[in-house]
């Protein structure tokens, strides 16, 4: 197993973990941040898979903008899931 | 000579133009939308005449398929596109009744909904189909919540959840197909579908079937329908039943016939169609709210269309297409009328609408629409239903047809209840006269329903080409 | 004559008339009368001008104008003409809509009669069906749905029959059904579906529950519905049994005393209908309901004739259908005239109107004679033919039921006659006037054939004979004044001579004794003014009889249907729970659906 | 109970998809891919579609970045659709967040570090975004990422200056004009060559900034459009502030 495979497996595991955190967290703000982390790692994965275009887009939109939008949405409603 | 791409490019042009015009005149935008849909309907009509000669292929960007994208317009696609745009034109007149701000955005979303549905019908490229599906569904999400009340938000939320799961499945299916065949052109896929790994093929088929089933309101993927239709503004409910639903079911037909010609699978499609009819009609019977009733009835009608596609004989598929046309016209009409009735009765409950349709300008079109939906001659709905039934018999689906007829009786029961209430005497003082924005589209739609019901030859001439369609052609 | 002319006169012309009369507002009935008159004139002119045609409106409509069609169209046209003529003066609300719908129904009925392929049959059948629905909706909204549901049920039963034929033959033509493609064992199914489908329009038991309510609508319409449109059921059954299937095919399923086993059960059903309809009619106090049940009962006779299937029986059925068209619409119009003038429906509230409305009384009297099958009217001949048909084959169930029903018919006829027209005039009806001219004219038009065909039954038997011969059923023995059968027959000339002699005798009797006119209050109550209700004979009419039948009347088919529909509606509310409204459930449905589709996909495609 | 069912469902769906996705050839030679077939001319090509893109892409479109060549030229129509989707999203959010009676929210000022930092960075981020979309046909990137980067610059401003407010009218005019540009470029292609979105400008030399015909033009339009749309979405989500 080469380094590439090991790194990508680790990243994929982190992705899954963050995704589960994002789904399960009662604190929506933390969930949003977990989602942002997931997007960031996914963008790294894209980069590793030689898709720099997608990586840039994912980083800008997934990690920054959509997280910001979600956080704004949380701000105008409630932070805790009932 | 009309290029099909104009049907997509021109609405897009007008949609992008409308914010600029909206700065000066909000009213201007509304009339611009009416103009755009009218223009589109005209172009679609001319395109239909062309496609009757031979299928029109419009190559985008000058790249031969499957390198680039190609629009593939057969007679059937052309007539569905024509009907979609025609109904869109009628509804855009009724749009003048929508007063809630921001009206410019509303108009744009509406125009793009029309454009997306047209695109879904015209395109010959699988990924392009997905793109238009997205355009259609995102426009629908926005419009479903446009009323900005609780009902609207909840309906739109359900639509978003179910719709996006559906789109995801479509995308996965496309990915699976591309991974194996390295092509996205439908005809190319169709030509080489046999070389796919059977497991992947079935997965891809199931994903696409499910994904387009959501738009086509197939059971049990249609759970968004009642809430989204109920919460949306009245013209949008009309548009939902006529535009995205028809585009979705056409895409479903493309998946079933053009790409995967799985004849073994067809009887299951019939069963799904029957279930859709059954649940749609039965639940519609229990509804007290007019728009919800019509929404469930729409499910039932879509189920009938799916059944027709599943039966798969020429006659039945002809019937399914006829039914698509009739339902697009009839349900749009009924929803517009429902909008008026709700406005007049100041309530969505059917029982509050006593005698509200006694003005002939509303009453007669309403009656025509309801009878057409029930499948009564000489209105458009008759031939569709009859052909589907006969097609079913010719394949020997006796039990299924019998159950279907039982469900149809339920349909007649609730429509009769509705008609009885809205035509009841004794509330004459409250009956109000509709204004032109309401009755003009109603009359346009009613006249078309009657004309193609009394003289179905033009439509049937187009639908003769259904044999080619089933065989996997345009 | 070419296809378009035929189609144009009998289908398109009424449709155009429907459109025109909608905008005619107050004059709509007159416009409609003119339109039906035109098609009636053409019908008269084109007798013998028979042929088959095809109209291509995208689907091919095969139309045939032959003697069967002509015979039924004759009833239809006369009945609608007089009904519309009646409606000219009956001040209906929204007369435009009324005339439009009547003409739509007429167009549909003509189409059904002309159709010789199942597509056009179904098309026109549904057209007729919903226009009646809307006509019923105009007044008895509550029950219009019931009519529509049964109408649709009838259409769907037809669809089942048509579909099975289509599965085997791949064609909609009547003529192709007998090409041998359909296995012999399938025919009973087809015929059952078709006969029940058509039978619902004739309101045969147990599908009769729509009729009493539908027949309570506006009288001119009901006259057309009962007199004209219900004959389409008879026509349809005749066509499906003797034209589409054919008598030899029917006989091949075994016979019972020379009657096909395919037809005999329907004859029994007809007998049951005649019996039940008559019994229920006896107990009605509402004149419309009484006539409605009577209509059900009379059509039961037609059903019997069609079921028995001997030339005499079918001939009798046809003749009876013809008579019923006239006498029942005449009765409905007569009732309509009475209701128009008095505004009352209950027989027990009327009485003595014969003095105030003598012409109406006379017309209704003839209709009642025909209804009860009293000699001198053509109703007697048709009933007699049916009796003979049943008796000659020794049907121990059918014939007695018919006879009982016939006695019952006397009872309820007498109720109308006495309750409405004879007896003592109510105070509030003192100023009632004779019905307006158009109404009388309409009723007169309907009365004339009843009398004429009782004198010269040969004319109509000639047409019927042609129908029978054309469909290969057999032929009737008839002359201009009589017909004869294996066990008898009837000679109307003898009857008429006897009648005239009797009439002279009765007149002599009448003149011999001086009658004294007694005032209403001059009676045994010794000057005490009694409540006028209790004095009228129609008050609690047939109460003893009713008490006798009470235990049986408790079991109503009506209520059974209600229970049935309640049960189903309850189930619907259970099914509704699938749509929970919770998006999480909905997402789960999607997942389950995906896996289910996948499993089916594996199973079917791998 | 419901939760367990949901988990089981998710796992099952994951498994069936995983079983399908393992069949995707990963890292195989392109020559093993199936050859494509032109349904209009009825000819089967001698190579697969990806192979064609890589071999002839530069000649067909003039773009050195093959992703761009596919996104903007070969499948430019899809991109038009995607742009529309984004447009719809922004319009939809705009119409849903539209409030007639504007209730103004109280907000706090952010601290000096953020304010200064964002002032400094704003220009650079915009420049970077512009760079990404202008060089879309040469280097990885293009209109979508570029636009997103521009929008993130504005996001920074929103975070730093609570009172900052981009004018909706201006944003929508810029997105309209960008969108119109895209459609009009397509229509010009239709008029000149008979193909919608035809690359009608000269290709120029590969690797030069002014090359690849209309691709840079379209990418600029997309960049502006995406940038303004995302900004508009952020703006709508921020609500009206005091």
Short mmCIF file of N, CA and C in Angstrom, two decimals, chain B residues 3 5-6 8-10 12-13 15-17 19-20 23 57-71 100-102 105 108-109 112 115 125 127-128 131-132 134-135 138-139 142 145-146 148 153 169 172 175-176 178-185 187-188 191-192 197 199-200 203 207, chain D residues 13 15-17 19-21 23-25 33-41 48-50 52-53 60-61 73-78 80-85 87-92 94-98 100 168-169 172-173 175-177 179-180 183-184 187 190 194-199 225 229:
data_model
loop_
_atom_site.label_atom_id
_atom_site.label_comp_id
_atom_site.label_asym_id
_atom_site.label_seq_id
_atom_site.Cartn_x
_atom_site.Cartn_y
_atom_site.Cartn_z
N UNK B 3 -35.08 26.28 -35.19
CA UNK B 3 -34.13 25.47 -34.44
C UNK B 3 -34.70 25.23 -33.05
N UNK B 5 -33.36 24.74 -30.40
CA UNK B 5 -32.62 25.38 -29.32
C UNK B 5 -33.21 26.74 -28.99
N UNK B 6 -33.90 27.34 -29.97
CA UNK B 6 -34.51 28.64 -29.70
C UNK B 6 -35.55 28.55 -28.59
N UNK B 8 -35.29 27.05 -26.02
CA UNK B 8 -34.61 27.11 -24.73
C UNK B 8 -33.89 28.44 -24.59
N UNK B 9 -33.26 28.87 -25.68
CA UNK B 9 -32.44 30.08 -25.60
C UNK B 9 -33.28 31.32 -25.41
N UNK B 10 -34.41 31.40 -26.10
CA UNK B 10 -35.19 32.64 -26.02
C UNK B 10 -35.79 32.87 -24.63
N UNK B 12 -34.58 31.86 -21.92
CA UNK B 12 -33.42 32.19 -21.11
C UNK B 12 -33.06 33.65 -21.30
N UNK B 13 -33.08 34.05 -22.56
CA UNK B 13 -32.76 35.45 -22.88
C UNK B 13 -33.73 36.37 -22.15
N UNK B 15 -35.57 35.72 -19.60
CA UNK B 15 -35.44 35.62 -18.14
C UNK B 15 -34.29 36.47 -17.65
N UNK B 16 -33.17 36.45 -18.40
CA UNK B 16 -32.03 37.26 -17.98
C UNK B 16 -32.32 38.74 -18.20
N UNK B 17 -33.17 39.00 -19.18
CA UNK B 17 -33.47 40.40 -19.49
C UNK B 17 -34.41 41.00 -18.45
N UNK B 19 -34.79 41.18 -15.13
CA UNK B 19 -34.40 42.06 -14.02
C UNK B 19 -34.09 43.47 -14.49
N UNK B 20 -33.51 43.58 -15.69
CA UNK B 20 -33.17 44.91 -16.18
C UNK B 20 -34.44 45.69 -16.47
N UNK B 23 -36.41 47.00 -13.44
CA UNK B 23 -36.01 48.25 -12.77
C UNK B 23 -36.94 49.38 -13.18
N UNK B 57 -32.74 17.15 -35.44
CA UNK B 57 -31.59 17.10 -34.54
C UNK B 57 -30.94 18.46 -34.56
N UNK B 58 -30.74 19.03 -33.39
CA UNK B 58 -30.07 20.32 -33.34
C UNK B 58 -28.76 20.13 -32.59
N UNK B 59 -27.68 20.29 -33.34
CA UNK B 59 -26.37 20.07 -32.74
C UNK B 59 -25.90 21.37 -32.11
N UNK B 60 -25.55 21.29 -30.83
CA UNK B 60 -25.14 22.50 -30.12
C UNK B 60 -23.63 22.64 -30.22
N UNK B 61 -23.18 23.85 -30.52
CA UNK B 61 -21.75 24.14 -30.52
C UNK B 61 -21.00 23.53 -31.69
N UNK B 62 -21.70 22.90 -32.60
CA UNK B 62 -21.02 22.39 -33.79
C UNK B 62 -20.27 21.10 -33.59
N UNK B 63 -20.47 20.43 -32.44
CA UNK B 63 -19.77 19.16 -32.22
C UNK B 63 -20.73 18.02 -32.46
N UNK B 64 -20.32 17.11 -33.33
CA UNK B 64 -21.18 15.98 -33.63
C UNK B 64 -21.44 15.19 -32.34
N UNK B 65 -22.65 14.67 -32.19
CA UNK B 65 -22.86 13.80 -31.04
C UNK B 65 -22.05 12.53 -31.20
N UNK B 66 -21.64 11.89 -30.17
CA UNK B 66 -21.89 12.23 -28.77
C UNK B 66 -20.82 13.15 -28.17
N UNK B 67 -20.03 13.77 -29.03
CA UNK B 67 -19.01 14.69 -28.50
C UNK B 67 -19.67 15.86 -27.78
N UNK B 68 -20.60 16.47 -28.49
CA UNK B 68 -21.29 17.61 -27.89
C UNK B 68 -22.70 17.20 -27.55
N UNK B 69 -23.49 18.22 -27.29
CA UNK B 69 -24.88 17.97 -26.91
C UNK B 69 -25.74 18.10 -28.14
N UNK B 70 -26.74 17.26 -28.22
CA UNK B 70 -27.65 17.36 -29.35
C UNK B 70 -29.07 17.37 -28.82
N UNK B 71 -29.88 18.23 -29.44
CA UNK B 71 -31.31 18.20 -29.11
C UNK B 71 -31.98 17.27 -30.10
N UNK B 100 -48.32 39.39 -5.10
CA UNK B 100 -47.33 39.43 -4.05
C UNK B 100 -45.94 39.76 -4.62
N UNK B 101 -45.20 40.59 -3.92
CA UNK B 101 -43.84 40.91 -4.31
C UNK B 101 -42.91 39.75 -3.95
N UNK B 102 -41.73 39.61 -4.48
CA UNK B 102 -41.14 40.33 -5.61
C UNK B 102 -41.58 39.72 -6.93
N UNK B 105 -39.01 38.58 -9.76
CA UNK B 105 -38.37 37.28 -9.55
C UNK B 105 -39.34 36.15 -9.81
N UNK B 108 -39.51 35.58 -13.46
CA UNK B 108 -38.31 34.91 -13.97
C UNK B 108 -38.34 33.43 -13.64
N UNK B 109 -38.68 33.14 -12.38
CA UNK B 109 -38.72 31.73 -11.99
C UNK B 109 -39.72 30.97 -12.84
N UNK B 112 -38.36 30.34 -16.27
CA UNK B 112 -37.32 29.31 -16.28
C UNK B 112 -37.91 27.93 -16.01
N UNK B 115 -38.93 26.94 -19.32
CA UNK B 115 -37.76 26.62 -20.12
C UNK B 115 -37.20 25.26 -19.72
N UNK B 125 -29.62 14.37 -24.78
CA UNK B 125 -28.41 14.04 -24.06
C UNK B 125 -28.76 13.80 -22.61
N UNK B 127 -27.06 13.81 -19.74
CA UNK B 127 -26.64 14.75 -18.70
C UNK B 127 -27.37 16.07 -18.84
N UNK B 128 -27.59 16.46 -20.07
CA UNK B 128 -28.35 17.67 -20.32
C UNK B 128 -29.75 17.54 -19.74
N UNK B 131 -29.48 18.33 -16.23
CA UNK B 131 -29.35 19.77 -16.00
C UNK B 131 -30.72 20.43 -16.06
N UNK B 132 -31.49 20.06 -17.06
CA UNK B 132 -32.80 20.67 -17.17
C UNK B 132 -33.72 20.22 -16.05
N UNK B 134 -32.73 19.73 -13.09
CA UNK B 134 -32.35 20.61 -11.98
C UNK B 134 -32.97 21.99 -12.13
N UNK B 135 -32.88 22.52 -13.37
CA UNK B 135 -33.46 23.84 -13.60
C UNK B 135 -34.93 23.82 -13.23
N UNK B 138 -35.44 23.27 -9.35
CA UNK B 138 -35.09 24.40 -8.47
C UNK B 138 -36.04 25.55 -8.68
N UNK B 139 -36.43 25.79 -9.92
CA UNK B 139 -37.45 26.81 -10.15
C UNK B 139 -38.72 26.44 -9.39
N UNK B 142 -38.46 27.16 -5.65
CA UNK B 142 -38.62 28.58 -5.35
C UNK B 142 -40.07 29.00 -5.44
N UNK B 145 -42.63 27.84 -2.65
CA UNK B 145 -42.62 28.56 -1.37
C UNK B 145 -42.94 30.03 -1.55
N UNK B 146 -43.33 30.41 -2.75
CA UNK B 146 -43.43 31.83 -3.05
C UNK B 146 -44.45 32.55 -2.18
N UNK B 148 -44.82 32.37 0.80
CA UNK B 148 -44.15 32.76 2.04
C UNK B 148 -45.05 32.63 3.25
N UNK B 153 -44.04 27.08 2.82
CA UNK B 153 -42.69 26.66 3.23
C UNK B 153 -42.63 25.16 3.45
N UNK B 169 -30.35 10.52 -7.29
CA UNK B 169 -30.41 9.20 -7.91
C UNK B 169 -30.21 9.29 -9.41
N UNK B 172 -26.58 9.71 -9.99
CA UNK B 172 -25.85 8.46 -9.79
C UNK B 172 -26.05 7.53 -10.96
N UNK B 175 -23.98 8.67 -13.76
CA UNK B 175 -22.57 8.35 -13.53
C UNK B 175 -22.30 6.90 -13.84
N UNK B 176 -23.20 6.02 -13.43
CA UNK B 176 -23.00 4.60 -13.68
C UNK B 176 -22.98 4.32 -15.17
N UNK B 178 -22.25 6.43 -17.57
CA UNK B 178 -21.04 6.99 -18.19
C UNK B 178 -19.83 6.15 -17.85
N UNK B 179 -19.80 5.63 -16.62
CA UNK B 179 -18.63 4.85 -16.23
C UNK B 179 -18.46 3.62 -17.11
N UNK B 180 -19.56 3.12 -17.62
CA UNK B 180 -19.45 1.92 -18.43
C UNK B 180 -19.38 2.20 -19.91
N UNK B 181 -20.14 3.16 -20.36
CA UNK B 181 -20.24 3.34 -21.81
C UNK B 181 -19.45 4.53 -22.32
N UNK B 182 -19.05 5.41 -21.44
CA UNK B 182 -18.28 6.59 -21.83
C UNK B 182 -19.02 7.43 -22.85
N UNK B 183 -20.28 7.59 -22.63
CA UNK B 183 -21.04 8.45 -23.53
C UNK B 183 -22.28 8.93 -22.79
N UNK B 184 -22.82 10.05 -23.25
CA UNK B 184 -24.01 10.59 -22.59
C UNK B 184 -25.15 10.77 -23.56
N UNK B 185 -24.88 10.55 -24.83
CA UNK B 185 -25.94 10.72 -25.80
C UNK B 185 -26.93 9.55 -25.69
N UNK B 187 -29.10 8.18 -27.76
CA UNK B 187 -29.15 7.19 -28.82
C UNK B 187 -27.88 6.34 -28.81
N UNK B 188 -26.77 6.99 -28.49
CA UNK B 188 -25.52 6.24 -28.37
C UNK B 188 -25.63 5.20 -27.26
N UNK B 191 -27.76 2.40 -28.31
CA UNK B 191 -27.14 1.48 -29.25
C UNK B 191 -26.21 0.50 -28.55
N UNK B 192 -25.64 0.93 -27.43
CA UNK B 192 -24.61 0.08 -26.82
C UNK B 192 -25.01 -0.39 -25.44
N UNK B 197 -22.38 -4.00 -18.09
CA UNK B 197 -22.44 -5.03 -17.07
C UNK B 197 -23.87 -5.10 -16.53
N UNK B 199 -25.36 -5.92 -13.81
CA UNK B 199 -25.65 -5.34 -12.49
C UNK B 199 -25.68 -3.83 -12.56
N UNK B 200 -24.64 -3.28 -13.20
CA UNK B 200 -24.57 -1.83 -13.29
C UNK B 200 -25.75 -1.30 -14.09
N UNK B 203 -28.76 -1.27 -11.91
CA UNK B 203 -28.64 -0.17 -10.94
C UNK B 203 -28.92 1.16 -11.60
N UNK B 207 -31.99 3.63 -10.75
CA UNK B 207 -31.77 4.99 -10.27
C UNK B 207 -32.52 5.99 -11.13
N UNK D 13 -28.56 0.75 0.77
CA UNK D 13 -28.39 1.53 -0.45
C UNK D 13 -26.91 1.76 -0.72
N UNK D 15 -24.54 -0.22 0.12
CA UNK D 15 -23.93 -1.47 -0.35
C UNK D 15 -24.23 -1.68 -1.83
N UNK D 16 -25.51 -1.49 -2.22
CA UNK D 16 -25.82 -1.78 -3.62
C UNK D 16 -25.09 -0.81 -4.55
N UNK D 17 -24.93 0.43 -4.10
CA UNK D 17 -24.20 1.36 -4.96
C UNK D 17 -22.71 1.04 -4.98
N UNK D 19 -21.38 -1.82 -4.68
CA UNK D 19 -21.19 -2.96 -5.57
C UNK D 19 -21.16 -2.53 -7.03
N UNK D 20 -21.95 -1.49 -7.35
CA UNK D 20 -21.93 -1.02 -8.73
C UNK D 20 -20.70 -0.20 -9.02
N UNK D 21 -20.32 0.63 -8.05
CA UNK D 21 -19.20 1.54 -8.34
C UNK D 21 -17.86 0.83 -8.39
N UNK D 23 -17.29 -1.52 -10.07
CA UNK D 23 -17.12 -1.98 -11.45
C UNK D 23 -16.63 -0.87 -12.37
N UNK D 24 -16.52 0.35 -11.84
CA UNK D 24 -16.00 1.43 -12.68
C UNK D 24 -14.52 1.19 -12.89
N UNK D 25 -14.07 1.15 -14.12
CA UNK D 25 -12.63 0.99 -14.36
C UNK D 25 -11.89 2.20 -13.81
N UNK D 33 -11.55 1.61 -23.37
CA UNK D 33 -12.93 2.12 -23.28
C UNK D 33 -13.70 1.82 -24.56
N UNK D 34 -15.00 1.69 -24.44
CA UNK D 34 -15.78 1.42 -25.67
C UNK D 34 -15.76 2.62 -26.62
N UNK D 35 -15.78 2.31 -27.90
CA UNK D 35 -15.75 3.37 -28.90
C UNK D 35 -17.12 4.00 -29.04
N UNK D 36 -17.11 5.29 -29.33
CA UNK D 36 -18.41 5.95 -29.41
C UNK D 36 -19.03 5.80 -30.79
N UNK D 37 -20.31 6.11 -30.81
CA UNK D 37 -21.10 5.88 -32.00
C UNK D 37 -21.93 7.11 -32.26
N UNK D 38 -21.88 7.60 -33.49
CA UNK D 38 -22.62 8.82 -33.80
C UNK D 38 -24.01 8.45 -34.30
N UNK D 39 -25.03 8.73 -33.52
CA UNK D 39 -26.37 8.27 -33.93
C UNK D 39 -26.92 9.01 -35.14
N UNK D 40 -26.38 10.17 -35.46
CA UNK D 40 -26.94 10.91 -36.60
C UNK D 40 -26.35 10.38 -37.90
N UNK D 41 -25.04 10.26 -37.92
CA UNK D 41 -24.43 9.75 -39.16
C UNK D 41 -24.36 8.23 -39.17
N UNK D 48 -12.60 6.09 -28.13
CA UNK D 48 -13.63 6.39 -27.13
C UNK D 48 -13.75 7.90 -26.97
N UNK D 49 -14.78 8.27 -26.28
CA UNK D 49 -15.06 9.70 -26.14
C UNK D 49 -13.96 10.43 -25.38
N UNK D 50 -13.53 9.94 -24.19
CA UNK D 50 -12.44 10.64 -23.49
C UNK D 50 -11.19 10.73 -24.35
N UNK D 52 -11.05 10.91 -27.54
CA UNK D 52 -11.25 11.96 -28.54
C UNK D 52 -11.01 13.33 -27.93
N UNK D 53 -11.58 13.52 -26.73
CA UNK D 53 -11.43 14.82 -26.09
C UNK D 53 -9.95 15.14 -25.91
N UNK D 60 -10.14 21.20 -31.54
CA UNK D 60 -11.57 21.49 -31.65
C UNK D 60 -11.93 22.80 -30.99
N UNK D 61 -11.28 23.10 -29.85
CA UNK D 61 -11.73 24.24 -29.07
C UNK D 61 -10.69 25.31 -28.88
N UNK D 73 -17.08 24.37 -24.02
CA UNK D 73 -17.28 24.25 -25.45
C UNK D 73 -18.05 22.99 -25.85
N UNK D 74 -17.46 21.84 -25.54
CA UNK D 74 -18.17 20.61 -25.92
C UNK D 74 -19.54 20.54 -25.27
N UNK D 75 -19.55 20.82 -23.97
CA UNK D 75 -20.82 20.74 -23.25
C UNK D 75 -21.22 22.11 -22.72
N UNK D 76 -21.00 23.12 -23.55
CA UNK D 76 -21.32 24.48 -23.13
C UNK D 76 -22.79 24.65 -22.79
N UNK D 77 -23.63 23.87 -23.44
CA UNK D 77 -25.06 24.00 -23.20
C UNK D 77 -25.41 23.59 -21.77
N UNK D 78 -24.74 22.54 -21.30
CA UNK D 78 -24.92 22.14 -19.90
C UNK D 78 -24.51 23.26 -18.98
N UNK D 80 -24.50 26.41 -19.58
CA UNK D 80 -25.56 27.42 -19.60
C UNK D 80 -26.66 27.02 -18.63
N UNK D 81 -26.99 25.73 -18.66
CA UNK D 81 -28.00 25.23 -17.73
C UNK D 81 -27.57 25.39 -16.29
N UNK D 82 -26.32 25.07 -16.03
CA UNK D 82 -25.83 25.17 -14.64
C UNK D 82 -25.86 26.61 -14.17
N UNK D 83 -25.47 27.49 -15.07
CA UNK D 83 -25.51 28.90 -14.72
C UNK D 83 -26.94 29.29 -14.38
N UNK D 84 -27.85 28.76 -15.18
CA UNK D 84 -29.25 29.06 -14.91
C UNK D 84 -29.68 28.52 -13.56
N UNK D 85 -29.17 27.32 -13.22
CA UNK D 85 -29.52 26.76 -11.93
C UNK D 85 -29.08 27.69 -10.81
N UNK D 87 -28.52 30.85 -11.07
CA UNK D 87 -29.36 32.04 -11.19
C UNK D 87 -30.69 31.81 -10.48
N UNK D 88 -31.24 30.62 -10.73
CA UNK D 88 -32.50 30.27 -10.10
C UNK D 88 -32.36 30.23 -8.60
N UNK D 89 -31.25 29.64 -8.15
CA UNK D 89 -31.07 29.52 -6.71
C UNK D 89 -31.03 30.91 -6.10
N UNK D 90 -30.28 31.79 -6.74
CA UNK D 90 -30.17 33.14 -6.18
C UNK D 90 -31.51 33.85 -6.24
N UNK D 91 -32.21 33.69 -7.38
CA UNK D 91 -33.52 34.32 -7.49
C UNK D 91 -34.49 33.76 -6.47
N UNK D 92 -34.43 32.43 -6.31
CA UNK D 92 -35.33 31.79 -5.37
C UNK D 92 -35.08 32.27 -3.96
N UNK D 94 -33.65 34.98 -3.15
CA UNK D 94 -34.04 36.38 -3.10
C UNK D 94 -35.53 36.54 -2.90
N UNK D 95 -36.32 35.72 -3.61
CA UNK D 95 -37.76 35.91 -3.50
C UNK D 95 -38.28 35.38 -2.17
N UNK D 96 -37.62 34.36 -1.63
CA UNK D 96 -38.09 33.84 -0.35
C UNK D 96 -37.70 34.74 0.80
N UNK D 97 -36.53 35.37 0.66
CA UNK D 97 -36.05 36.22 1.76
C UNK D 97 -36.60 37.63 1.65
N UNK D 98 -37.37 37.85 0.61
CA UNK D 98 -37.91 39.18 0.40
C UNK D 98 -38.90 39.51 1.51
N UNK D 100 -41.50 42.52 2.98
CA UNK D 100 -42.08 43.80 2.60
C UNK D 100 -41.90 44.84 3.70
N UNK D 168 -28.92 45.28 -4.24
CA UNK D 168 -29.51 44.17 -4.97
C UNK D 168 -29.72 44.48 -6.45
N UNK D 169 -30.12 45.72 -6.70
CA UNK D 169 -30.40 46.07 -8.09
C UNK D 169 -29.13 45.92 -8.93
N UNK D 172 -28.24 42.35 -9.45
CA UNK D 172 -29.08 41.62 -10.41
C UNK D 172 -28.84 42.15 -11.82
N UNK D 173 -28.52 43.43 -11.95
CA UNK D 173 -28.20 43.93 -13.29
C UNK D 173 -26.93 43.27 -13.79
N UNK D 175 -25.70 40.37 -12.92
CA UNK D 175 -25.92 38.97 -13.30
C UNK D 175 -26.75 38.87 -14.56
N UNK D 176 -27.69 39.78 -14.74
CA UNK D 176 -28.47 39.75 -15.97
C UNK D 176 -27.60 39.98 -17.18
N UNK D 177 -26.75 40.99 -17.06
CA UNK D 177 -25.92 41.32 -18.23
C UNK D 177 -24.99 40.16 -18.54
N UNK D 179 -25.50 37.00 -17.86
CA UNK D 179 -26.29 35.93 -18.45
C UNK D 179 -26.65 36.22 -19.88
N UNK D 180 -27.04 37.47 -20.13
CA UNK D 180 -27.39 37.86 -21.49
C UNK D 180 -26.21 37.67 -22.42
N UNK D 183 -26.00 34.08 -23.40
CA UNK D 183 -27.03 33.68 -24.37
C UNK D 183 -26.75 34.33 -25.71
N UNK D 184 -26.35 35.60 -25.68
CA UNK D 184 -26.15 36.30 -26.95
C UNK D 184 -24.96 35.70 -27.70
N UNK D 187 -26.31 32.81 -29.35
CA UNK D 187 -27.19 33.14 -30.48
C UNK D 187 -26.38 33.63 -31.67
N UNK D 190 -25.26 30.79 -33.42
CA UNK D 190 -26.37 30.21 -34.19
C UNK D 190 -26.54 30.95 -35.50
N UNK D 194 -24.79 28.51 -37.61
CA UNK D 194 -25.91 27.60 -37.58
C UNK D 194 -25.91 26.67 -36.39
N UNK D 195 -24.96 26.87 -35.47
CA UNK D 195 -24.95 26.05 -34.25
C UNK D 195 -25.00 26.97 -33.07
N UNK D 196 -25.90 26.69 -32.15
CA UNK D 196 -25.97 27.47 -30.92
C UNK D 196 -24.67 27.25 -30.15
N UNK D 197 -24.16 28.33 -29.57
CA UNK D 197 -22.91 28.29 -28.80
C UNK D 197 -21.70 27.88 -29.64
N UNK D 198 -21.78 28.15 -30.93
CA UNK D 198 -20.64 27.83 -31.78
C UNK D 198 -19.48 28.75 -31.44
N UNK D 199 -18.29 28.17 -31.44
CA UNK D 199 -17.09 28.95 -31.10
C UNK D 199 -16.66 29.73 -32.34
N UNK D 225 -21.17 36.48 -13.25
CA UNK D 225 -22.52 36.04 -12.89
C UNK D 225 -22.50 35.26 -11.58
N UNK D 229 -24.17 36.37 -8.16
CA UNK D 229 -25.27 35.56 -7.64
C UNK D 229 -24.99 35.07 -6.24
#
